[in-house]
Coordinates of C-alpha atoms and ligand atoms in Angstrom, one line a residue:
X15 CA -29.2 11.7 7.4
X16 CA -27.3 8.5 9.0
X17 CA -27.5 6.7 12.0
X18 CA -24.8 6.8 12.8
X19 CA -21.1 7.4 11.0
X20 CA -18.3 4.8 12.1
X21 CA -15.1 7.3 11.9
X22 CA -11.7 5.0 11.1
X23 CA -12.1 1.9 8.4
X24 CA -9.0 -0.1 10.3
X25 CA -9.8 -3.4 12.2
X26 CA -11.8 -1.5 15.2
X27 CA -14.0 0.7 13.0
X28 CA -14.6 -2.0 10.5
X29 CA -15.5 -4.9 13.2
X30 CA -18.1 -1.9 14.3
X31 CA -19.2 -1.4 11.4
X32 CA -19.7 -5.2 10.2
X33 CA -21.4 -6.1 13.7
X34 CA -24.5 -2.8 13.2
X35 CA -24.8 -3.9 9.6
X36 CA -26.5 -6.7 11.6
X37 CA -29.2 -3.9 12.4
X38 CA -31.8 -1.9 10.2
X39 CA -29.9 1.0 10.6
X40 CA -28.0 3.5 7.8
X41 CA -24.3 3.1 8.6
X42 CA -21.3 5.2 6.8
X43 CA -18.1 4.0 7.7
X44 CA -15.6 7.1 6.7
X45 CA -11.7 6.9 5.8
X46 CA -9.3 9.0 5.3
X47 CA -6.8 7.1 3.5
X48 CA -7.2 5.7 -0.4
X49 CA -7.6 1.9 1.1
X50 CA -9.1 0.4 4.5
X51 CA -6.1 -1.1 7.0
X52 CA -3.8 1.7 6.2
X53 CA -3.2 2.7 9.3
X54 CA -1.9 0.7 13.2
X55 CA -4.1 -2.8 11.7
X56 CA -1.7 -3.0 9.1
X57 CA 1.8 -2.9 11.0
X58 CA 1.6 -5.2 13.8
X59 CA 2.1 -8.4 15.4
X60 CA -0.8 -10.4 13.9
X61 CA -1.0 -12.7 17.6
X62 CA -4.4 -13.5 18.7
X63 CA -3.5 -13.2 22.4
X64 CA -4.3 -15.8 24.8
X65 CA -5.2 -12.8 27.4
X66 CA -3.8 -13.9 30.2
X67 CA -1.0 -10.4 30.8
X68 CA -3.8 -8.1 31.1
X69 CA -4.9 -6.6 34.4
X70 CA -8.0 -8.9 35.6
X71 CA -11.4 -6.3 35.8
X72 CA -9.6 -3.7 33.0
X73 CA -11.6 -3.7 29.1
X74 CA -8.2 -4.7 27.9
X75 CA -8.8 -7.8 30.3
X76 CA -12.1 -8.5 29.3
X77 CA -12.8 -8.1 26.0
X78 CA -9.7 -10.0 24.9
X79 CA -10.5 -12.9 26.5
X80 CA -14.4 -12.3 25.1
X81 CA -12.4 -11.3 21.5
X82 CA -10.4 -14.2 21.4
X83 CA -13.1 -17.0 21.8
X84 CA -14.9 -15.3 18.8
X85 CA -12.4 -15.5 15.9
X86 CA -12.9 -18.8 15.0
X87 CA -16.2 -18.2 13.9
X88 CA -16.2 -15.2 12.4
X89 CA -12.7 -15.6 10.2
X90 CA -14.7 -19.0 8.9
X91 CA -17.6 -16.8 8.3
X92 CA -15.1 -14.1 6.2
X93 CA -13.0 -17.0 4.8
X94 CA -9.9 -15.1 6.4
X95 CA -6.5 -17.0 7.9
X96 CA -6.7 -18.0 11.3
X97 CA -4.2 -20.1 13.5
X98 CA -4.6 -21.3 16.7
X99 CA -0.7 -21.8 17.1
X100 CA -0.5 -21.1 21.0
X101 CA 1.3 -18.8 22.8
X102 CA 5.0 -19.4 25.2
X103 CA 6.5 -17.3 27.5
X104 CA 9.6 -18.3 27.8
X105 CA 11.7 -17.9 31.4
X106 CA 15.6 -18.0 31.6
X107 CA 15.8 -18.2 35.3
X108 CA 14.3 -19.5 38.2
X109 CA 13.2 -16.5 39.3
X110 CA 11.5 -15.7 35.8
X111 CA 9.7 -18.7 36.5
X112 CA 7.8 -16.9 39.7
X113 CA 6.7 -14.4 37.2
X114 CA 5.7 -17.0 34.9
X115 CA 3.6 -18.3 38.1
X116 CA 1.9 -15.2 38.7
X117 CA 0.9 -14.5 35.0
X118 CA -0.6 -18.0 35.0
X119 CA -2.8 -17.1 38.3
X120 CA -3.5 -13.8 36.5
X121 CA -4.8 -15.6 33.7
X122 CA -7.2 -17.8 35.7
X123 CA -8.6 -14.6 37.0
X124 CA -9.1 -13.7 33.3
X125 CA -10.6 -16.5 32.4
X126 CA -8.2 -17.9 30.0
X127 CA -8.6 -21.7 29.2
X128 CA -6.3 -24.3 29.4
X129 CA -3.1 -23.0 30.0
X130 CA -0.3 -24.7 31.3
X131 CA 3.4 -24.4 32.8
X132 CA 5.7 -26.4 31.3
X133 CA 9.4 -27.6 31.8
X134 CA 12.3 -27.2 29.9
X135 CA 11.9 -31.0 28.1
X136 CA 7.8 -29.9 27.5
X137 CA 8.7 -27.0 26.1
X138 CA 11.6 -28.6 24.1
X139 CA 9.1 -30.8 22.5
X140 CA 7.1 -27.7 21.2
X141 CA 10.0 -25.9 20.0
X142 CA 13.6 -27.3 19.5
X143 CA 15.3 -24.1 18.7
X144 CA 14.8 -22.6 21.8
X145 CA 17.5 -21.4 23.6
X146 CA 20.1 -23.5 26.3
X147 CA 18.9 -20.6 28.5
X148 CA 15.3 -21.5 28.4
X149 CA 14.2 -23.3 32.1
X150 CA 10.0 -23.3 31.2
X151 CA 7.1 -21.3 30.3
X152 CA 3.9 -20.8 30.5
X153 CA 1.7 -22.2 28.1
X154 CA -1.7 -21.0 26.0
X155 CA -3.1 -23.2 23.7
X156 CA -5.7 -20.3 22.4
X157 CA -3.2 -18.0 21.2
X158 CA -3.2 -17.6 17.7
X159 CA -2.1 -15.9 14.9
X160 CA -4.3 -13.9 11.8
X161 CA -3.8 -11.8 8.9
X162 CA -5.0 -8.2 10.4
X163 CA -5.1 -6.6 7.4
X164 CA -6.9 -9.6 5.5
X165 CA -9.6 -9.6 8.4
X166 CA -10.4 -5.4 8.1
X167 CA -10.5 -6.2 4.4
X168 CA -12.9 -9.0 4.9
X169 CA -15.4 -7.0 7.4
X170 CA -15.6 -4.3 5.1
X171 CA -16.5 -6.5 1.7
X172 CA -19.3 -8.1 4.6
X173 CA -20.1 -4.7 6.1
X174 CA -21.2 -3.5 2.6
X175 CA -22.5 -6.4 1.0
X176 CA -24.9 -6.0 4.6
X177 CA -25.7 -2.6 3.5
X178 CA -23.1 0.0 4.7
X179 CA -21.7 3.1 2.8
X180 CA -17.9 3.2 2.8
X181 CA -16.2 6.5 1.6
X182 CA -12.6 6.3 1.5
X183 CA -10.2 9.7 0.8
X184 CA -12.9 11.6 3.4
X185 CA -10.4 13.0 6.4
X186 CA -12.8 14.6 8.5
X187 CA -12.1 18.1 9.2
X188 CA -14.3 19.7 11.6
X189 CA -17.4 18.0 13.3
X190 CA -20.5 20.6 14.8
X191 CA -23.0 19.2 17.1
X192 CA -26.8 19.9 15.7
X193 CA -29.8 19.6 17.9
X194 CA -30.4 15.9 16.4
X195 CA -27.0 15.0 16.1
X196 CA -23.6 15.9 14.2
X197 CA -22.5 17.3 10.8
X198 CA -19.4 16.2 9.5
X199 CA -17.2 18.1 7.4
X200 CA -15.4 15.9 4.9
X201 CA -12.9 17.7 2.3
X202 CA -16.0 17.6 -0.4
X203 CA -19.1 17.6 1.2
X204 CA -21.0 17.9 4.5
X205 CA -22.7 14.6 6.2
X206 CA -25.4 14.5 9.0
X207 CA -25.5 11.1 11.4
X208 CA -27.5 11.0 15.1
X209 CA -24.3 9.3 16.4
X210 CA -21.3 9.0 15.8
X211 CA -18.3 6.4 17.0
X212 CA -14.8 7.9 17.0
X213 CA -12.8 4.6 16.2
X214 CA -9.9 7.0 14.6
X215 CA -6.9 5.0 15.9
X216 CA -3.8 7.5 16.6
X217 CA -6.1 10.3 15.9
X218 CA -9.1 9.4 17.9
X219 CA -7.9 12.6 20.2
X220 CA -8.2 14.8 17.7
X221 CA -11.7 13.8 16.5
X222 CA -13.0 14.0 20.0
X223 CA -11.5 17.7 20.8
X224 CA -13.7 18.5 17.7
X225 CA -17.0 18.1 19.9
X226 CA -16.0 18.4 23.6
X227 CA -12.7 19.6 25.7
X228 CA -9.8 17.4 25.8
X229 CA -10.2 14.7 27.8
X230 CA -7.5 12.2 26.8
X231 CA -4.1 12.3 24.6
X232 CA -3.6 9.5 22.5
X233 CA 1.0 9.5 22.6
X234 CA 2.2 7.1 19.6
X235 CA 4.8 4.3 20.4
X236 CA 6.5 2.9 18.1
X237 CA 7.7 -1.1 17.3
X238 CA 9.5 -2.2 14.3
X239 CA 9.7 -5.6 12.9
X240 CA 11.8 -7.7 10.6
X241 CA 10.2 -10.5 8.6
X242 CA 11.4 -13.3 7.3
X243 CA 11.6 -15.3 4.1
X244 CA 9.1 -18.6 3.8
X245 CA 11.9 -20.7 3.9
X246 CA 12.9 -19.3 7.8
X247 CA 8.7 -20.0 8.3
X248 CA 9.0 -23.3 10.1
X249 CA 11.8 -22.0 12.9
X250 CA 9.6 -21.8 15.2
X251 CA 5.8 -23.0 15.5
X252 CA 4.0 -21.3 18.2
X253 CA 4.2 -17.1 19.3
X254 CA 7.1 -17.0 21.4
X255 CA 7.1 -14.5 24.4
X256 CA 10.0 -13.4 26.9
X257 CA 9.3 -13.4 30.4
X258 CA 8.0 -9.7 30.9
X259 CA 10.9 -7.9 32.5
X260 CA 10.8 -3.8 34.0
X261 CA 11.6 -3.0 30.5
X262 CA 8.5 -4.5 29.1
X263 CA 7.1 -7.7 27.4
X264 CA 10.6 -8.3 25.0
X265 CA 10.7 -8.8 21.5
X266 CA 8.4 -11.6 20.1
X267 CA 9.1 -14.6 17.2
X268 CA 6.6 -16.4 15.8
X269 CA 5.3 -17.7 12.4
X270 CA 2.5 -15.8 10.2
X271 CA -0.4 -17.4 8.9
X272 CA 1.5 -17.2 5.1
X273 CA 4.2 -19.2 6.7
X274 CA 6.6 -16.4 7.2
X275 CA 8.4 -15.8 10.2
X276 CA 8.0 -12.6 12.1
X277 CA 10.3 -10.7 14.5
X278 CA 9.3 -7.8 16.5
X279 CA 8.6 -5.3 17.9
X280 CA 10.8 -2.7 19.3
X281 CA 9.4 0.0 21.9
X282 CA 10.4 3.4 21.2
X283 CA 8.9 6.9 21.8
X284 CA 8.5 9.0 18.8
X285 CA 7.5 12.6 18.2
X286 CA 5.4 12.5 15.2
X287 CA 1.9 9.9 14.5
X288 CA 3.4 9.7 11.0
X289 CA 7.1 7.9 12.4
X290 CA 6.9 5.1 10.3
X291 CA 10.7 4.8 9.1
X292 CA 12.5 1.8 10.6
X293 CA 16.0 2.3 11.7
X294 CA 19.4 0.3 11.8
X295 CA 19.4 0.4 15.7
X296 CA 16.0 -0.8 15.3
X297 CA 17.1 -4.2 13.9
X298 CA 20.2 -4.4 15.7
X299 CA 17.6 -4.1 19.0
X300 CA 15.7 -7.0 17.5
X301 CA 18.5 -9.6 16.4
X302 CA 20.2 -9.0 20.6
X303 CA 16.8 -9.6 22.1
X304 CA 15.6 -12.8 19.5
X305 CA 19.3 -14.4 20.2
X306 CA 18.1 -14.5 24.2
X307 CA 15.5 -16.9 23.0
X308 CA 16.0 -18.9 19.9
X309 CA 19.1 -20.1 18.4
X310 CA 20.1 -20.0 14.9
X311 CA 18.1 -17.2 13.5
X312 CA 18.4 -17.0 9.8
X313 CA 19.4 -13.1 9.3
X314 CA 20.0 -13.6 5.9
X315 CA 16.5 -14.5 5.3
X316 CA 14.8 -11.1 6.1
X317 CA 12.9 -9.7 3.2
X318 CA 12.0 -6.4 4.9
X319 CA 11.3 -4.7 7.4
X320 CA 8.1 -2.4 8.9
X321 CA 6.9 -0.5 12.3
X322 CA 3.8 0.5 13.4
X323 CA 2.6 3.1 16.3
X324 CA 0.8 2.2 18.9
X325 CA -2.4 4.6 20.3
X326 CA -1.3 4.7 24.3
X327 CA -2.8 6.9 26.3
X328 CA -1.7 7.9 30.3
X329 CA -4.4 5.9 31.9
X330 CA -2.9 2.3 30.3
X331 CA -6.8 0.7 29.6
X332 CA -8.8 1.2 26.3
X333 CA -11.0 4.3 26.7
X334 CA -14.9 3.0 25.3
X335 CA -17.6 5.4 26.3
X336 CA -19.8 8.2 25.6
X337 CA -18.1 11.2 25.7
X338 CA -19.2 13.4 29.0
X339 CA -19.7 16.4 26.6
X340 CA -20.9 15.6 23.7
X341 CA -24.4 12.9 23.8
X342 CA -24.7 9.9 21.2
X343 CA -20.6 10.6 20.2
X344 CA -19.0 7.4 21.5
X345 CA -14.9 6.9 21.8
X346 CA -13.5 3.9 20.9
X347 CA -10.0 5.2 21.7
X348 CA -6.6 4.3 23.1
X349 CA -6.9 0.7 21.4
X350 CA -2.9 -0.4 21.7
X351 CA -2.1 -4.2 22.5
X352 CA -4.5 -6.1 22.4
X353 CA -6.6 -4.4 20.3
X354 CA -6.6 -6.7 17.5
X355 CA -7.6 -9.7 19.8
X356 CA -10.7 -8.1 21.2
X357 CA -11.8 -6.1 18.7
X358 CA -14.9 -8.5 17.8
X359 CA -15.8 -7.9 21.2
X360 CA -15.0 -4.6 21.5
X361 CA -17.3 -4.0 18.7
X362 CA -20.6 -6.1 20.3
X363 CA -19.4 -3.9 23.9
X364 CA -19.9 -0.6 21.8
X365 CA -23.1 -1.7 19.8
X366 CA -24.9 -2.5 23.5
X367 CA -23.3 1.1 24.7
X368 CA -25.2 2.8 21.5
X369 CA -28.3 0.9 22.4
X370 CA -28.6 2.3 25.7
X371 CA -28.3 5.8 24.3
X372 CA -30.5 5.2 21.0
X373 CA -32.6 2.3 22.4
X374 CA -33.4 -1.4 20.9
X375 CA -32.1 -1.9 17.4
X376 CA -34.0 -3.6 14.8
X377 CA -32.0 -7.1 13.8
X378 CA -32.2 -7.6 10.2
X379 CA -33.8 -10.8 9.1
X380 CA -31.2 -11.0 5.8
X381 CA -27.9 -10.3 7.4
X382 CA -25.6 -12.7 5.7
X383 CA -22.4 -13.3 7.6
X384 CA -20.1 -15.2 4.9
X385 CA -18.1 -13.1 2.6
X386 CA -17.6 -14.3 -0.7
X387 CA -14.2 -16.3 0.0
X388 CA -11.1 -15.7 -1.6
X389 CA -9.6 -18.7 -2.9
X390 CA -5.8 -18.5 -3.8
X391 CA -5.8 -20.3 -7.2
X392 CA -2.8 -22.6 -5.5
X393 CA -4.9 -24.0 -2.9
X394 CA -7.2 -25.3 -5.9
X395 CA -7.1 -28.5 -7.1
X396 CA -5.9 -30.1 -10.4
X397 CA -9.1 -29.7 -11.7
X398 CA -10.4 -26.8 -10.1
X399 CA -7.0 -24.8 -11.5
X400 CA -7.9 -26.4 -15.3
X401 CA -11.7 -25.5 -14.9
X402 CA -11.1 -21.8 -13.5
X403 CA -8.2 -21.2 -16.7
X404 CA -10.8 -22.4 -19.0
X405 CA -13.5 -20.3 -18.0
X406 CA -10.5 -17.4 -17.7
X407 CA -7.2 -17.5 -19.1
X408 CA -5.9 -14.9 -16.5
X409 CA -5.8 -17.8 -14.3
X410 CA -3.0 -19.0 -16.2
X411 CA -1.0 -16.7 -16.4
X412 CA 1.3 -15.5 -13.1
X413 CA 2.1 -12.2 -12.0
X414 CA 3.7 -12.7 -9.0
X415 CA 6.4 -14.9 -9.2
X416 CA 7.2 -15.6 -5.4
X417 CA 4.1 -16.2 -4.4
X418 CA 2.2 -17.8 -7.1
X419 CA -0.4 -15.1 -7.8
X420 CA -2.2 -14.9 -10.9
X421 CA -3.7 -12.1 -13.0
X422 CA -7.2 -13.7 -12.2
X423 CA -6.7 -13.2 -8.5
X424 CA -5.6 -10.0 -8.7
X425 CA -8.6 -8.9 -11.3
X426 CA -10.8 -10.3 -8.3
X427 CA -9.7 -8.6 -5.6
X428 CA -9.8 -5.5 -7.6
X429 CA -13.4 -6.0 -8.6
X430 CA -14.9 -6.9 -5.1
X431 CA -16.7 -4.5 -2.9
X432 CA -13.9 -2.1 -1.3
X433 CA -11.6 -3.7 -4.2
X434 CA -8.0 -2.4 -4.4
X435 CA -7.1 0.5 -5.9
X436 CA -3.5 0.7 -5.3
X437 CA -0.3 -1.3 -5.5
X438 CA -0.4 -2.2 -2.1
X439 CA -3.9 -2.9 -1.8
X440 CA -3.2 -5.9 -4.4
X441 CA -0.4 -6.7 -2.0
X442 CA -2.6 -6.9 1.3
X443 CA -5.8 -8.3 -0.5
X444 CA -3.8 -11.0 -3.0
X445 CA -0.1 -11.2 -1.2
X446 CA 1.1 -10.0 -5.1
X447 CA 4.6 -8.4 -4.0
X448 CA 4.4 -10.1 -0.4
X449 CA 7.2 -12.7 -1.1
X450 CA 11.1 -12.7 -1.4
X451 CA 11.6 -10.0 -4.2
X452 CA 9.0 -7.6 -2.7
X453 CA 7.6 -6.5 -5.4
X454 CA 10.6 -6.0 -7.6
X455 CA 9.3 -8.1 -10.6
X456 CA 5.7 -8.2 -10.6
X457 CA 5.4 -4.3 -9.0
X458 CA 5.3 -3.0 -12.8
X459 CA 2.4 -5.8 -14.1
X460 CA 0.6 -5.1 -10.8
X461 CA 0.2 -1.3 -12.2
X462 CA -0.9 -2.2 -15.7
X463 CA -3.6 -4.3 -14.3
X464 CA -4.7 -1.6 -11.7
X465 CA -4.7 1.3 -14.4
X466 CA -6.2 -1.4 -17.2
X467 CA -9.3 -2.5 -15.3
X468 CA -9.7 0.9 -13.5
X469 CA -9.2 2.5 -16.3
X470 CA -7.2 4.5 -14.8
X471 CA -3.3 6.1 -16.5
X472 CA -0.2 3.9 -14.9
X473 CA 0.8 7.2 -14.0
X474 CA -2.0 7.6 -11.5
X475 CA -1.4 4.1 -10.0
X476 CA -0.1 5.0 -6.3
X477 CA 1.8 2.5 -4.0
X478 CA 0.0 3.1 -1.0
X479 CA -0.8 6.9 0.4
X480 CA -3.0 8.8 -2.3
X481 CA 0.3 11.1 -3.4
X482 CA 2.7 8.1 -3.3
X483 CA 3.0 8.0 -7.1
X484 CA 5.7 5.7 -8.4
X485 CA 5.7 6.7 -12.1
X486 CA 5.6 10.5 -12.8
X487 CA 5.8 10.4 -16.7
X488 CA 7.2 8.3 -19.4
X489 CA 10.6 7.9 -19.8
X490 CA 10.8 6.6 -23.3
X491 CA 9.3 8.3 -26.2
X492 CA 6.2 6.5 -28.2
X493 CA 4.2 7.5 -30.2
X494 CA 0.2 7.1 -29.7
X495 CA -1.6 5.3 -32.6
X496 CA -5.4 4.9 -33.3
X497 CA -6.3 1.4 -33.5
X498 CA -7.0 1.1 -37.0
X499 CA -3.6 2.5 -37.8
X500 CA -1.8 1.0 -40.4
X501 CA 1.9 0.9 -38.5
X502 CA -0.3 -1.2 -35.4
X503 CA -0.1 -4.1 -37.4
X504 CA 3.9 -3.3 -37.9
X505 CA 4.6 -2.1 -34.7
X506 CA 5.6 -4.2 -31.3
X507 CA 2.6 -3.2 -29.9
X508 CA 1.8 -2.7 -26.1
X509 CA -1.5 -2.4 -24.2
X510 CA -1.1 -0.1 -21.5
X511 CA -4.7 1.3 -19.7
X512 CA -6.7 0.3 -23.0
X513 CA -4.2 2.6 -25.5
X514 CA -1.8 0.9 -28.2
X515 CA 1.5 2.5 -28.2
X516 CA 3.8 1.6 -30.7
X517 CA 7.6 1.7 -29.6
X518 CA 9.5 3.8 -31.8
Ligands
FAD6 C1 3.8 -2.6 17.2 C2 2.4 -3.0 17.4 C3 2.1 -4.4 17.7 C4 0.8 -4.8 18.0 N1 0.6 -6.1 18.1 C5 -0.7 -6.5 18.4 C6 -0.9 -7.9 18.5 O1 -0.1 -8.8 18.2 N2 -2.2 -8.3 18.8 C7 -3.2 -7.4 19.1 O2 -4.2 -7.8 19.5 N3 -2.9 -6.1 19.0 C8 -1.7 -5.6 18.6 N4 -1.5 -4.3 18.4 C9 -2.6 -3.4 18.5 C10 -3.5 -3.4 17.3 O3 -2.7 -3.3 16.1 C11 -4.4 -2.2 17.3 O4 -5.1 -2.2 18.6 C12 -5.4 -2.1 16.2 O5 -4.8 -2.2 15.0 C13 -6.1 -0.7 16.3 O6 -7.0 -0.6 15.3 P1 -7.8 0.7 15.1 O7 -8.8 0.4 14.1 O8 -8.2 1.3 16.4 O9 -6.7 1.7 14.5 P2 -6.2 2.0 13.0 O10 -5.9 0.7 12.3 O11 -5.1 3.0 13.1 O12 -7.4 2.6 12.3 C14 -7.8 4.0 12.5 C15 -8.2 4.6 11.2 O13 -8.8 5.9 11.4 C16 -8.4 6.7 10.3 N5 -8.5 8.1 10.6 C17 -7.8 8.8 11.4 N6 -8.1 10.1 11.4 C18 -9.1 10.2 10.5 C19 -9.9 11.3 10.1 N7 -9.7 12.6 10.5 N8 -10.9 11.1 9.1 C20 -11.1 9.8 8.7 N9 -10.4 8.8 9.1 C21 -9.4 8.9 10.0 C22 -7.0 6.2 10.0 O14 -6.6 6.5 8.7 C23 -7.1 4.7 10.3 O15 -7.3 4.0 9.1 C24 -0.2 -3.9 18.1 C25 0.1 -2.5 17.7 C26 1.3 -2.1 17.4 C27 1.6 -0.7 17.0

């Protein structure tokens, strides 16, 4: 039996489950999807908020301001990229400035360091494409910016080197509450845990109604995004807000932490949790809104496009509790904006809820908080890049052609703890297919390698979702040949998943 069973591997579940591997205590940490950060943490705006929009007294108020002040630590500890860029919101009037007032006062009541109004010329000098419209803005220097998906990735690899059990492809289909806690029905086998914390993102409705009447509805929203080629990157250097209107907080520009440049997103109600598709009216929505504040936007530079759905619920605040019904079944549910920001302390909030229902827990005297860092082989030096191609010629040799990314790095990230498996997880864990062709040249390799050092056929390679195959059989005939064949030594010879073909 486990202690308890983390439901939901994206950056919630994972920053829960990374903070009670500090703790002598068995953790799973369960997944539906093939990957971790498949689901809201990997379609977002990456901003670190400053935390000064929310309502003062709500969670959403709190624990972003106590989520914020903790990511420079921990992304140094996880060797994950981590910007504190500052945040503007941006007024066009006079009376957008009174707004901008009363967010500043509301972030004083937060607690939000530092912040400042500033005037047209200050806020000139921070960004010179803003627009003639812009009259001032409000200023947060702890704003930042970090790779969402990099960061669940990161807590994971930790969470298990500390001792937890990941199992990915387990949806959970039914959960039955025992006299000493919950058995969990996974697809292929049964689990028991004492507790159990429902961190299941657009879904965490449905886990609960599976161990106590409805109590909440989790409605999906969802916001699209256009990014932008490096070369657009440096448009803009800070997160820039509009002054929050009736219609909500406006569409947002900023820069990534790879020194793209981001634009997003939209607001739309949708019917399903699996509307995903982005739309033409969606982009058309974003280029109107970004023209209101910065000039110039490059529209020729976008590379693609995304959206992700947002886990609202009526009430507005994060819902973190025990549920009334069921004991030692905790909800971590409702996590929209700013969930990202305060999940590291939305984790340490739910780890002291579980220890006033399961008591003291047991710190453990090995916990070790750094995660073996990933190193992209272009941030090495001269030397280091000779030395690492001598000890490995896969160093030398690059896959993807946009961003630089070797067949080393890629190996790595495959072989770590919670590795990748697919085509995209290569993409989120090495940024192989990230750049300007998306994938269109070095998508192929990328499979070669997954199904070579998986040993796995290239026809089982998926790109993301475990039935998104790309290849479904060969197009070309070959003809297999054993090794010590005769024709090999004739034959243009390929090496595909550890078998020679020989073209015919
Ligand atoms: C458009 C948009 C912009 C945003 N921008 C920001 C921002 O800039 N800053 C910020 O702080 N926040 C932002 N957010 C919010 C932030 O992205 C979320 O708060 C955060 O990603 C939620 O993480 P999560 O782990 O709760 O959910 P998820 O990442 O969705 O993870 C839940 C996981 O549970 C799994 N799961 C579901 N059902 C089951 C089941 N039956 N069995 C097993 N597993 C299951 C899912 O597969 C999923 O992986 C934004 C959100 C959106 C949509």
């Amino acid at each position: 039996m486990y202690d308890i069973a983390v439901i939901g591997a994206g950056v919630v579940g994972s920053f829960i489950a990374r903070e009670l591997s500090k703790y002598n205590v068995k953790v799973v940490l369960i997944e539906k999807e093939n990957d971790v950060a498949n689901g809201t943490t990997k379609a977002n705006s990456a901003i670190v908020h400053g935390g000064y929009d929310a309502t003062p007294g709500t969670l959403k108020a709190i624990l972003n301001a106590k989520g914020n002040a903790k990511f420079d630590q921990v992304c140094k500890d996880l060797s994950v990229p981590f910007k504190r860029v500052g945040s503007l919101v941006v007024a066009f009037s006079e009376e957008e400035m009174e707004t901008i007032k009363s967010l500043y006062e509301r972030g004083i009541e937060n607690n939000i360091p530092n912040m400042k109004i500033l005037n047209r010329e200050e806020l000139l000098q921070k960004e010179s494409n803003i627009s003639d419209e812009a009259v001032g803005a409000l200023y947060a220097p702890t704003g930042g910016i970090v790779g969402p998906w990099e960061l669940t990735i990161a807590l994971v690899e930790n969470a298990v080197e500390n001792g937890v059990e990941l199992k990915l492809n387990s949806e959970i289909e039914n959960i039955q509450r025992l006299e000493d806690g919950y058995l969990i029905s996974l697809a292929e086998e049964e689990i028991k845990a004492k507790y159990v914390i429902n961190a299941a993102g657009l879904f965490a409705d449905k886990i609960h109604n599976m161990v106590s009447s409805s109590t909440f509805e989790i409605i999906p929203n969802r916001g699209q995004y256009n990014l932008f080629d490096k070369s657009a990157g440096n448009h803009v250097n800070s997160v820039i807000f509009q002054c929050p209107t009736k219609h909500g907080k406006g569409v947002v520009i900023l820069p990534t932490v790879h020194g793209n440049l981001l634009l997003g997103p939209t607001a739309e109600a949708v019917d399903t949790k699996e509307s995903i598709e982005t739309t033409g009216d969606g982009t058309q929505n974003l280029r109107q809104h970004a023209e209101k504040t910065i000039k110039n936007l490059p529209f020729n530079k976008v590379i693609t496009s995304f959206s992700g759905l947002r886990a609202k619920t009526s009430s507005g605040d994060f819902i973190i509790e025990e549920s009334k019904e069921a004991k030692g079944f905790i909800n971590v549910a409702a996590i929209d904006s700013p969930g990202l920001s305060a999940a590291p302390a939305i984790a340490e909030h739910v780890v002291n809820i579980l220890r006033g229902i399961a008591g003291e827990l047991e710190g453990k005297t090995d916990f070790n908080p750094a995660r073996k860092p990933f190193v992209p082989f272009m941030e090495l030096s001269d030397e280091e890049k000779t030395e690492a191609i001598k000890k490995d010629p896969k160093y030398g040799r690059i896959i993807c052609r946009c961003e630089n990314i070797t067949e080393g790095e890629i190996v790595d990230i495959i072989h770590r703890k919670a590795g990748a498996t697919t085509v995209d997880g290569v993409k989120k864990r090495a940024r192989a297919g990230m750049g300007r062709c998306q994938g269109g040249f070095c998508g192929p390799r990328v499979m070669e390698i997954i199904a070579r050092e998986l040993n796995m056929k290239i026809t089982e390679v998926v790109k993301d979702k475990k039935t998104a195959y790309i290849l479904t059989k060969e197009t070309k005939q070959k003809k297999v040949y054993d090794i010590t064949d005769k024709l090999q030594t004739e034959a243009k010879k390929e090496e595909v998943g550890g078998k020679y073909y020989a073209k015919l």
